XYZ file of C-alpha atoms in Angstrom:
640
model
C 13.738 5.423 15.118
C 15.462 7.908 12.848
C 15.812 11.596 13.643
C 12.868 13.244 11.886
C 14.520 16.647 12.234
C 17.834 15.599 10.664
C 18.621 17.512 7.489
C 17.360 15.868 4.299
C 19.088 16.190 0.920
C 17.067 18.374 -1.436
C 17.227 15.761 -4.203
C 16.318 12.529 -2.444
C 15.808 10.118 -5.372
C 17.016 10.496 -8.930
C 17.422 12.035 -11.349
C 16.237 9.012 -13.335
C 16.247 9.365 -17.107
C 12.975 8.019 -18.411
C 11.512 8.557 -21.880
C 14.103 10.023 -24.256
C 13.335 10.830 -27.898
C 14.692 13.276 -30.450
C 11.960 15.757 -29.500
C 11.381 14.842 -25.850
C 13.198 14.359 -22.560
C 11.546 13.006 -19.413
C 13.334 12.982 -16.051
C 11.845 11.645 -12.798
C 12.968 12.652 -9.302
C 11.775 13.129 -5.724
C 12.670 16.262 -3.772
C 12.306 17.086 -0.077
C 11.368 20.707 -0.736
C 9.238 22.297 -3.434
C 12.237 24.092 -4.887
C 12.355 25.661 -8.374
C 14.175 23.485 -10.898
C 16.302 24.422 -13.884
C 17.676 22.409 -16.807
C 20.600 23.012 -19.133
C 21.557 20.727 -22.040
C 24.972 20.907 -23.711
C 26.345 19.083 -26.766
C 29.908 19.531 -28.050
C 30.258 22.684 -25.974
C 27.108 24.262 -27.419
C 24.066 24.981 -25.263
C 21.015 23.214 -26.728
C 18.538 24.311 -24.066
C 18.579 26.368 -20.884
C 15.438 27.196 -18.971
C 13.798 27.482 -15.582
C 11.233 24.697 -15.345
C 7.641 25.727 -14.778
C 4.140 25.079 -16.055
C 3.985 22.152 -18.474
C 7.729 21.537 -18.101
C 7.378 19.892 -14.697
C 4.484 18.147 -12.943
C 4.774 18.485 -9.171
C 2.841 16.165 -6.844
C 3.011 16.347 -3.022
C 3.450 12.858 -1.539
C 4.052 14.046 2.016
C 4.997 17.007 4.156
C 8.600 16.813 2.934
C 8.303 14.825 -0.305
C 7.443 16.019 -3.807
C 7.402 13.999 -6.993
C 8.816 16.052 -9.885
C 8.209 14.781 -13.423
C 10.222 16.889 -15.853
C 8.846 16.635 -19.407
C 10.715 18.821 -21.899
C 10.063 19.436 -25.595
C 13.092 21.265 -27.082
C 12.763 24.033 -29.637
C 14.609 21.840 -32.154
C 15.295 18.104 -32.187
C 18.206 16.733 -30.198
C 21.211 15.587 -32.257
C 21.314 11.820 -32.743
C 24.132 9.555 -31.560
C 25.844 12.401 -29.707
C 26.576 12.766 -26.006
C 24.294 15.394 -24.472
C 25.291 16.639 -21.026
C 22.556 17.780 -18.674
C 22.606 19.959 -15.589
C 19.491 19.580 -13.459
C 19.792 22.384 -10.900
C 17.603 23.667 -8.087
C 17.266 27.085 -6.513
C 18.289 27.431 -2.875
C 17.200 30.879 -1.671
C 18.829 33.198 -4.245
C 21.369 30.702 -5.600
C 21.114 28.006 -8.244
C 22.810 24.748 -7.166
C 24.292 22.790 -10.079
C 24.070 19.003 -10.337
C 27.873 18.920 -10.303
C 27.638 20.447 -6.821
C 24.741 18.536 -5.292
C 25.401 15.181 -7.015
C 29.078 14.625 -7.895
C 28.658 10.928 -7.086
C 26.470 10.655 -10.213
C 29.445 11.350 -12.478
C 31.761 8.852 -14.116
C 35.489 9.607 -13.985
C 36.276 12.443 -16.379
C 32.695 13.752 -16.487
C 31.744 17.267 -15.436
C 28.024 16.498 -15.872
C 26.048 13.311 -16.563
C 25.161 12.702 -20.194
C 22.787 10.705 -22.372
C 22.366 9.886 -26.053
C 19.391 9.776 -28.403
C 20.242 6.753 -30.517
C 19.312 6.656 -34.206
C 18.553 2.944 -33.866
C 18.322 0.232 -31.246
C 21.882 -1.047 -31.456
C 21.910 -2.549 -27.957
C 19.689 -2.837 -24.903
C 20.113 -3.661 -21.228
C 17.229 -5.708 -19.832
C 16.467 -7.395 -16.534
C 13.811 -8.081 -13.906
C 13.259 -9.422 -10.407
C 15.323 -7.288 -8.045
C 14.773 -8.457 -4.467
C 16.838 -6.441 -1.971
C 17.218 -9.239 0.585
C 18.288 -11.911 -1.870
C 21.899 -12.742 -0.958
C 24.294 -11.726 -3.696
C 25.252 -8.722 -5.784
C 22.959 -6.399 -7.749
C 22.625 -6.691 -11.535
C 21.896 -2.986 -11.855
C 25.194 -2.195 -10.162
C 26.845 -4.519 -12.713
C 25.269 -2.448 -15.513
C 26.839 0.663 -13.987
C 30.234 -1.035 -13.851
C 29.873 -1.926 -17.545
C 29.095 1.691 -18.444
C 32.082 2.902 -16.436
C 34.334 0.415 -18.213
C 33.036 1.714 -21.574
C 32.755 5.382 -20.581
C 35.048 6.427 -23.446
C 32.965 4.459 -25.978
C 29.491 6.010 -25.682
C 28.657 4.740 -29.160
C 28.677 1.212 -27.689
C 26.273 2.073 -24.859
C 22.805 0.503 -24.905
C 20.070 2.758 -26.233
C 17.819 1.982 -23.257
C 17.623 -0.038 -20.062
C 14.432 -2.107 -19.881
C 13.235 -3.274 -16.451
C 10.581 -5.868 -17.173
C 8.990 -6.470 -13.802
C 9.404 -6.831 -10.043
C 11.281 -3.565 -9.614
C 10.166 -3.852 -5.989
C 8.830 -6.812 -4.036
C 5.774 -5.385 -2.315
C 4.745 -8.820 -1.061
C 8.163 -10.090 0.040
C 9.891 -7.616 2.356
C 12.721 -8.163 4.804
C 12.154 -7.014 8.367
C 14.931 -4.375 8.235
C 13.529 -3.048 4.954
C 10.078 -2.645 6.501
C 11.615 -0.834 9.486
C 13.463 1.423 7.022
C 10.179 2.144 5.204
C 8.631 3.332 8.461
C 11.623 5.429 9.495
C 11.856 7.067 6.078
C 8.114 7.646 6.013
C 8.438 9.533 9.300
C 11.338 11.615 7.979
C 9.431 12.577 4.831
C 6.041 12.933 6.496
C 4.470 10.689 3.839
C 0.701 10.913 3.823
C -1.184 8.691 6.259
C -4.469 7.005 5.383
C -7.503 5.400 6.973
C -8.444 1.736 6.385
C -11.848 0.077 6.086
C -12.772 -3.385 7.412
C -9.282 -3.974 8.800
C -7.948 -4.773 12.241
C -6.172 -1.409 12.214
C -7.939 1.891 11.668
C -5.142 3.845 10.004
C -1.433 4.001 9.234
C -0.479 4.860 12.812
C -2.293 1.827 14.218
C -0.709 -0.336 11.512
C 2.824 0.609 12.586
C 2.066 0.244 16.314
C 0.259 -3.097 15.895
C 1.778 -6.174 17.524
C 1.384 -7.874 14.124
C 3.250 -5.186 12.164
C 6.422 -7.229 11.648
C 6.610 -10.824 10.390
C 2.910 -11.568 10.877
C 0.941 -9.131 8.763
C -1.347 -11.852 7.429
C -3.099 -11.596 10.812
C -4.195 -8.020 10.112
C -7.035 -9.114 7.860
C -10.292 -9.555 9.790
C -11.817 -12.937 10.529
C -14.699 -14.247 8.471
C -15.166 -15.758 5.028
C -14.262 -12.699 2.959
C -11.268 -11.942 5.156
C -10.034 -15.521 4.905
C -10.289 -15.671 1.099
C -8.482 -12.343 0.779
C -5.817 -13.561 3.197
C -5.244 -16.653 1.068
C -4.819 -14.501 -2.045
C -2.430 -11.890 -0.668
C -0.520 -13.903 1.931
C -0.271 -17.354 0.360
C 3.398 -17.033 -0.595
C 4.804 -18.707 2.529
C 2.971 -21.967 1.749
C 4.485 -22.646 -1.669
C 6.792 -25.675 -1.728
C 8.589 -25.048 -5.038
C 9.296 -22.261 -7.548
C 9.136 -19.578 -4.857
C 10.043 -19.090 -1.213
C 8.412 -15.695 -0.899
C 7.980 -14.295 2.586
C 4.524 -12.760 2.611
C 4.610 -12.016 6.351
C 5.820 -8.426 5.756
C 3.608 -7.486 2.811
C 3.590 -3.715 2.242
C 0.161 -2.270 2.984
C -0.010 1.518 3.083
C 0.669 4.064 0.365
C 3.461 5.532 2.505
C 5.178 2.135 2.770
C 4.971 1.652 -1.002
C 6.530 5.052 -1.784
C 9.234 4.552 0.830
C 10.095 1.156 -0.697
C 10.764 2.778 -4.085
C 12.961 5.422 -2.475
C 14.973 2.769 -0.649
C 15.296 0.611 -3.778
C 16.750 3.384 -5.947
C 18.618 5.892 -3.795
C 21.404 5.702 -1.208
C 20.285 9.125 0.064
C 17.027 7.612 1.311
C 18.985 5.481 3.790
C 20.808 8.412 5.358
C 20.231 8.758 9.107
C 18.072 5.605 9.306
C 18.775 3.539 12.421
C 17.035 0.252 11.509
C 16.392 -0.382 15.190
C 15.225 -3.878 16.100
C 11.421 -3.724 16.564
C 9.934 -4.545 19.948
C 7.950 -7.724 20.452
C 9.882 -10.095 18.175
C 10.418 -13.671 19.333
C 13.827 -15.362 19.247
C 13.332 -16.807 15.761
C 12.222 -13.443 14.353
C 15.145 -11.601 15.982
C 17.598 -14.089 14.467
C 15.989 -13.655 11.054
C 16.081 -9.865 11.423
C 19.841 -9.832 12.036
C 20.443 -12.236 9.134
C 18.403 -10.022 6.811
C 20.167 -6.917 8.122
C 23.501 -8.210 6.799
C 22.066 -8.715 3.307
C 20.280 -5.348 3.334
C 23.501 -3.581 4.383
C 25.254 -5.124 1.354
C 22.352 -4.026 -0.852
C 22.725 -0.438 0.401
C 26.424 -0.378 -0.462
C 25.686 -0.855 -4.178
C 22.958 1.785 -4.438
C 25.293 4.623 -5.536
C 26.021 2.603 -8.680
C 22.327 1.894 -9.218
C 21.532 5.574 -8.956
C 24.320 6.501 -11.372
C 23.340 4.098 -14.150
C 19.725 5.302 -13.990
C 20.973 8.879 -14.368
C 22.769 7.993 -17.631
C 20.542 5.541 -19.499
C 16.915 6.071 -20.558
C 15.102 3.638 -18.279
C 11.749 2.058 -19.093
C 9.704 -0.183 -16.807
C 6.652 -2.433 -16.704
C 5.078 -4.222 -13.763
C 4.946 -7.912 -12.971
C 3.184 -9.495 -10.026
C 5.576 -8.625 -7.169
C 5.331 -4.910 -7.926
C 1.788 -5.338 -6.565
C 1.413 -8.759 -4.910
C 2.344 -12.366 -5.593
C 0.249 -14.052 -8.332
C -1.536 -10.780 -9.053
C -4.613 -11.526 -11.205
C -3.548 -15.163 -11.639
C -7.120 -16.375 -12.091
C -10.686 -15.137 -12.010
C -11.118 -16.793 -8.619
C -8.081 -14.916 -7.302
C -9.560 -11.618 -8.512
C -12.917 -12.297 -6.861
C -11.313 -13.004 -3.481
C -8.624 -10.299 -3.567
C -10.778 -7.445 -4.869
C -13.833 -8.531 -2.906
C -12.530 -7.317 0.447
C -12.023 -3.564 1.087
C -8.692 -3.986 2.884
C -7.051 -6.299 0.358
C -8.409 -4.104 -2.429
C -6.781 -1.091 -0.738
C -3.428 -2.928 -0.502
C -3.507 -3.753 -4.226
C -4.691 -0.239 -5.030
C -1.891 1.413 -3.059
C 0.656 -0.665 -4.968
C -0.936 0.426 -8.259
C -0.866 4.093 -7.235
C 2.805 3.774 -6.310
C 3.517 2.004 -9.614
C 1.801 4.780 -11.542
C 3.741 7.519 -9.745
C 7.167 5.861 -9.588
C 7.236 3.728 -12.746
C 4.326 4.195 -15.123
C 4.380 7.976 -15.537
C 7.914 8.021 -16.892
C 7.183 5.433 -19.579
C 4.637 7.500 -21.462
C 3.678 10.657 -19.537
C 1.264 12.198 -22.037
C -1.517 9.579 -22.134
C -1.182 8.621 -18.461
C -1.316 12.217 -17.275
C -4.272 12.917 -19.558
C -6.260 9.847 -18.457
C -5.281 9.652 -14.780
C -3.817 13.028 -13.785
C -7.069 14.575 -12.597
C -7.889 11.591 -10.336
C -4.369 11.635 -8.864
C -4.474 15.369 -8.133
C -7.969 15.108 -6.617
C -6.829 12.438 -4.152
C -3.532 14.122 -3.234
C -5.417 17.361 -2.666
C -8.002 15.709 -0.417
C -6.523 12.427 0.907
C -9.851 11.221 2.331
C -10.995 7.592 1.815
C -13.532 8.581 -0.863
C -11.131 10.068 -3.442
C -8.567 7.423 -2.498
C -10.943 4.573 -3.338
C -12.132 6.364 -6.481
C -8.541 6.549 -7.724
C -8.043 2.860 -6.981
C -11.249 2.033 -8.871
C -9.983 4.051 -11.840
C -6.599 2.314 -11.825
C -8.005 -1.212 -11.553
C -10.102 -0.568 -14.666
C -7.385 1.263 -16.607
C -6.189 -0.400 -19.840
C -3.355 1.858 -20.958
C -0.282 0.467 -19.177
C 1.320 -0.952 -22.349
C 3.375 1.385 -24.534
C 5.615 1.753 -27.578
C 9.214 2.975 -27.635
C 9.583 4.471 -31.143
C 12.980 3.173 -32.199
C 14.336 1.082 -35.059
C 13.313 -1.630 -34.436
C 10.318 -0.559 -32.376
C 10.001 -1.821 -28.805
C 6.475 -2.876 -27.772
C 6.076 -3.289 -24.015
C 3.160 -5.573 -23.139
C 0.822 -5.412 -20.172
C 0.461 -9.081 -19.206
C -1.184 -8.393 -15.834
C -4.339 -6.316 -16.074
C -5.987 -7.410 -19.345
C -6.264 -11.114 -18.624
C -8.173 -13.729 -20.636
C -10.182 -15.264 -17.811
C -11.002 -18.980 -17.906
C -14.760 -19.470 -18.279
C -15.172 -23.145 -17.417
C -13.146 -23.076 -14.185
C -12.587 -19.773 -12.408
C -9.616 -21.241 -10.519
C -7.714 -22.032 -13.741
C -4.951 -19.599 -14.708
C -6.097 -16.719 -16.885
C -4.448 -16.030 -20.226
C -1.763 -13.357 -19.934
C -3.581 -11.137 -22.461
C -7.199 -11.288 -23.591
C -8.437 -11.504 -27.169
C -8.995 -7.757 -27.499
C -5.518 -6.886 -26.212
C -3.918 -9.452 -28.521
C -5.888 -8.099 -31.467
C -4.598 -4.595 -30.712
C -1.073 -6.021 -30.504
C -1.413 -7.618 -33.929
C -2.521 -4.324 -35.444
C 0.622 -2.644 -34.089
C 2.791 -5.382 -35.593
C 1.436 -5.358 -39.140
C 3.964 -4.583 -41.882
C 6.886 -3.902 -39.536
C 10.209 -5.403 -40.613
C 11.373 -6.145 -37.096
C 10.118 -5.652 -33.555
C 11.205 -6.173 -29.965
C 8.424 -7.431 -27.695
C 8.805 -7.070 -23.941
C 6.765 -9.698 -22.115
C 7.378 -10.151 -18.390
C 6.843 -13.906 -18.698
C 8.616 -15.759 -21.534
C 6.368 -16.628 -24.470
C 8.559 -19.680 -25.097
C 9.494 -21.119 -21.726
C 11.086 -24.312 -20.439
C 8.660 -27.054 -21.433
C 9.213 -29.323 -18.453
C 8.606 -26.540 -15.934
C 5.460 -25.499 -17.817
C 4.326 -29.145 -17.706
C 4.812 -29.275 -13.934
C 2.754 -26.093 -13.645
C 0.047 -27.665 -15.798
C -0.088 -30.777 -13.611
C -0.581 -28.669 -10.473
C -3.330 -26.754 -12.273
C -5.082 -30.025 -13.172
C -5.192 -30.850 -9.472
C -6.592 -27.432 -8.637
C -3.456 -25.828 -7.169
C -2.117 -23.262 -9.676
C -1.098 -20.939 -6.829
C 1.314 -23.553 -5.502
C 3.688 -23.207 -8.464
C 3.011 -19.746 -9.938
C 1.319 -21.406 -12.911
C 1.584 -18.355 -15.143
C 2.918 -18.888 -18.631
C 1.725 -18.071 -22.118
C 0.839 -21.684 -22.898
C -1.312 -22.206 -19.787
C -4.454 -20.734 -21.390
C -5.424 -22.261 -24.765
C -7.092 -19.131 -26.107
C -4.237 -16.733 -25.356
C -1.628 -19.281 -26.452
C -3.272 -19.990 -29.810
C -3.843 -16.334 -30.644
C -0.246 -15.406 -29.788
C 1.168 -18.289 -31.846
C -1.084 -17.320 -34.759
C 0.280 -13.771 -34.597
C 3.746 -15.167 -35.253
C 2.357 -17.119 -38.239
C 0.569 -14.142 -39.801
C 2.064 -13.304 -43.202
C 2.133 -9.540 -42.531
C 3.792 -9.637 -39.125
C 7.516 -8.834 -38.770
C 10.295 -10.951 -40.224
C 12.247 -10.671 -36.979
C 10.722 -10.979 -33.514
C 12.906 -10.555 -30.436
C 11.061 -11.321 -27.192
C 12.686 -9.961 -24.029
C 11.440 -11.518 -20.792
C 12.268 -12.036 -17.129
C 10.116 -13.396 -14.278
C 11.512 -16.927 -13.960
C 14.782 -16.267 -12.015
C 17.059 -17.906 -14.582
C 18.323 -16.886 -18.019
C 18.229 -18.598 -21.424
C 18.035 -17.949 -25.166
C 15.942 -19.837 -27.750
C 16.111 -19.487 -31.540
C 12.680 -20.285 -32.987
C 11.338 -20.877 -36.485
C 7.982 -21.993 -37.847
C 8.100 -25.546 -39.161
C 7.227 -26.409 -42.741
C 7.282 -22.793 -43.878
C 9.846 -21.033 -46.025
C 10.610 -17.402 -45.446
C 8.708 -17.339 -42.184
C 9.650 -15.036 -39.327
C 12.666 -15.674 -37.151
C 11.910 -15.460 -33.442
C 14.293 -15.173 -30.517
C 13.205 -15.688 -26.922
C 15.800 -13.923 -24.729
C 15.212 -14.207 -20.993
C 17.288 -12.461 -18.319
C 16.249 -13.017 -14.709
C 16.835 -11.938 -12.069
C 18.659 -8.731 -11.385
C 18.944 -9.801 -7.763
C 17.222 -13.147 -7.471
C 17.918 -16.747 -8.443
C 16.148 -20.098 -8.785
C 16.977 -22.876 -6.282
C 20.201 -24.087 -7.870
C 19.976 -27.869 -7.423
C 16.355 -27.941 -8.517
C 17.083 -25.930 -11.659
C 19.906 -28.277 -12.667
C 17.512 -31.215 -12.386
C 14.869 -29.456 -14.477
C 17.470 -28.373 -17.064
C 18.753 -31.891 -17.690
C 15.353 -33.580 -17.519
C 13.912 -31.030 -19.944
C 16.643 -31.783 -22.506
C 16.038 -35.527 -22.171
C 12.229 -35.604 -22.029
C 11.808 -33.052 -24.827
C 14.693 -34.100 -27.059
C 14.037 -33.891 -30.847
C 13.053 -37.553 -30.994
C 10.668 -37.431 -28.015
C 6.940 -37.976 -28.751
C 6.162 -35.624 -25.837
C 6.821 -32.713 -28.169
C 3.606 -33.431 -30.040
C 1.587 -32.763 -26.881
C 2.825 -29.167 -26.604
C 1.101 -26.170 -28.153
C 4.355 -25.255 -29.888
C 4.686 -28.463 -31.883
C 4.681 -26.448 -35.127
C 7.609 -24.394 -33.879
C 11.259 -25.421 -34.129
C 13.022 -24.350 -30.936
C 16.810 -24.418 -30.566
C 18.378 -23.478 -27.206
C 21.598 -21.504 -27.301
C 24.538 -22.806 -25.325
C 25.878 -20.651 -22.474
C 29.625 -20.498 -23.000
C 31.503 -22.160 -20.162
C 28.443 -24.030 -18.863
C 28.521 -27.719 -17.936
C 27.730 -30.225 -20.668
C 23.998 -30.358 -21.302
C 23.174 -27.155 -19.400
C 21.219 -24.462 -21.210
C 19.876 -22.404 -18.270
C 22.007 -19.826 -16.459
C 21.235 -19.374 -12.776
C 23.071 -16.169 -11.930
C 21.844 -12.711 -10.946
C 22.831 -10.043 -13.432
C 21.833 -7.765 -16.296
C 21.044 -8.936 -19.823
C 22.782 -7.237 -22.763
C 21.622 -7.736 -26.350
C 23.295 -6.264 -29.441
C 21.281 -5.991 -32.662
C 22.248 -6.044 -36.329
C 20.808 -3.411 -38.658
C 17.914 -5.736 -39.597
C 16.919 -6.293 -35.954
C 18.526 -9.715 -35.565
C 20.341 -10.214 -32.239
C 24.084 -10.455 -32.923
C 25.268 -10.954 -29.347
C 23.447 -12.021 -26.193
C 25.114 -11.736 -22.788
C 24.171 -12.235 -19.186
C 26.412 -9.801 -17.295
C 26.815 -11.533 -13.949
C 26.343 -9.404 -10.846
C 29.304 -11.326 -9.402
C 31.510 -10.234 -12.329
C 31.230 -13.520 -14.265
C 29.706 -12.775 -17.664
C 28.106 -15.419 -19.873
C 27.687 -15.269 -23.641
C 25.026 -17.386 -25.336
C 26.438 -19.086 -28.433
C 24.502 -20.286 -31.449
C 23.439 -23.869 -30.948
C 25.394 -26.575 -32.776
C 22.893 -29.297 -31.927
C 19.658 -30.528 -33.476
C 16.628 -28.355 -33.041
C 14.076 -29.114 -30.357
C 10.418 -29.611 -31.197
C 7.509 -27.935 -29.485
């Protein structure tokens, strides 16, 4: 195990720029001491703001004996200048001395910088977007590629994206490598992250969990026997049984709050890995030991790129929204899934801990005001008490909460959808996939869209996906096995699909819709128009996935070619799709093989927008250094 007494850096994770507006700056970080913080902002040599942070300026939450979450939320006396580089110095006080960011974090600076900087853009000229970042997927990291791009363009800040949008699976709570789980436990010990007690589980508390013979590579055995335990086990630990579309390893599913917080630290900061030994756990069989050493090689490569990940998040306003793996695989897939997963105290606690960690590490930075107002009291009550009662009350509050979606007020506006917690549940068959948003949520979305000229929608799952793959998912659903293929897409539920498609047809909705998505582990671009209608909206489905994950390559090539043949413009199969009134044209990835329209390469998406909100350029910046541009299609449009 790691040396608990080894010296910890004062700033462990961050700073991560979160919500940035002309009259607001939000910065998220974790510290290992409750030190006073200070902030100085400089533009063109002039000091815009300089203050010691206290009171409403910073929300401090204790997550352990040596771990504090610090959410800095600043409102300046006058608005920040637009389209100008603003340097910031986030300092802390050590005894009687203030320690500048340039001193404690020089690795956060690009060459030529004395302090990190950000910009408040007057419009959304460009955006980075990506999802699905699995640490133990072999290959490079798309977020590190985004940092390389910024470094290459460090003298052209006007070309930088306005924001970086992470649209789901920022961590994989349900799919964890053995060395990563060991690192979570070692870091948890170093930080003294809060322990907890469990109910109706084979382990009584966090200590028994870590010392259990089933702690590594067999956590599905920790749920108790019996009908309710078995149904919960099938919901949370079903990933290893899926033959296609996913090869998730559910054997190391994160369970405790401490493990969840540690996973975020390890995903975002190289400092969190300092002094960790990653010792091989006792009790592994030969197969598990071999797997551990194989995963260790990939995790070591992941660690090497974390300084770049940390640096890009310190320079670009970063927004996030959950998808299933941030909590658990197939989270809220169907009403039947919800009944089994939430019906057992232990599985409910696992889901709840993931939601608490999401709130603290992702959600708060997106829109601090409403979340702090609605949830802050419950969070503080639990962290001040840490008994099972307040813990379960907070989980109950979070599972009923309906305010995870948010708006980024730019031109065009960015609407980030919650497609996980406000599901349109199937009434005739509880095992059928739920709609990604229910009627009430979709109605609220339509009200936000009325009379806008252009809008960017962020939906974790593509609204317009690959028709053949959606058909395969539908076939598995017909036979009662939606969990086998992750049968989650907008067209799977007739109610949600029809309402969403009608929103696009509404005469008062925007002229330009850009839909940014991830989830599927491959990238593509569709240009979409409404058939038989003049002057209707133009729609672009732009999907970038994953940041560090890919689809099985041979299988995707088969699906890509079959999809183009089975759903060619002349194919009658188009009339059996819900999108038959839509004209869908796939863009061609430059340099791709003839007939290929899907890009299977980890990386970061980059979209540049014209003044009217139309996407001018769409790139997939390959984590391996090979970048792909999507060209306008020169072929006939597809139907459906």
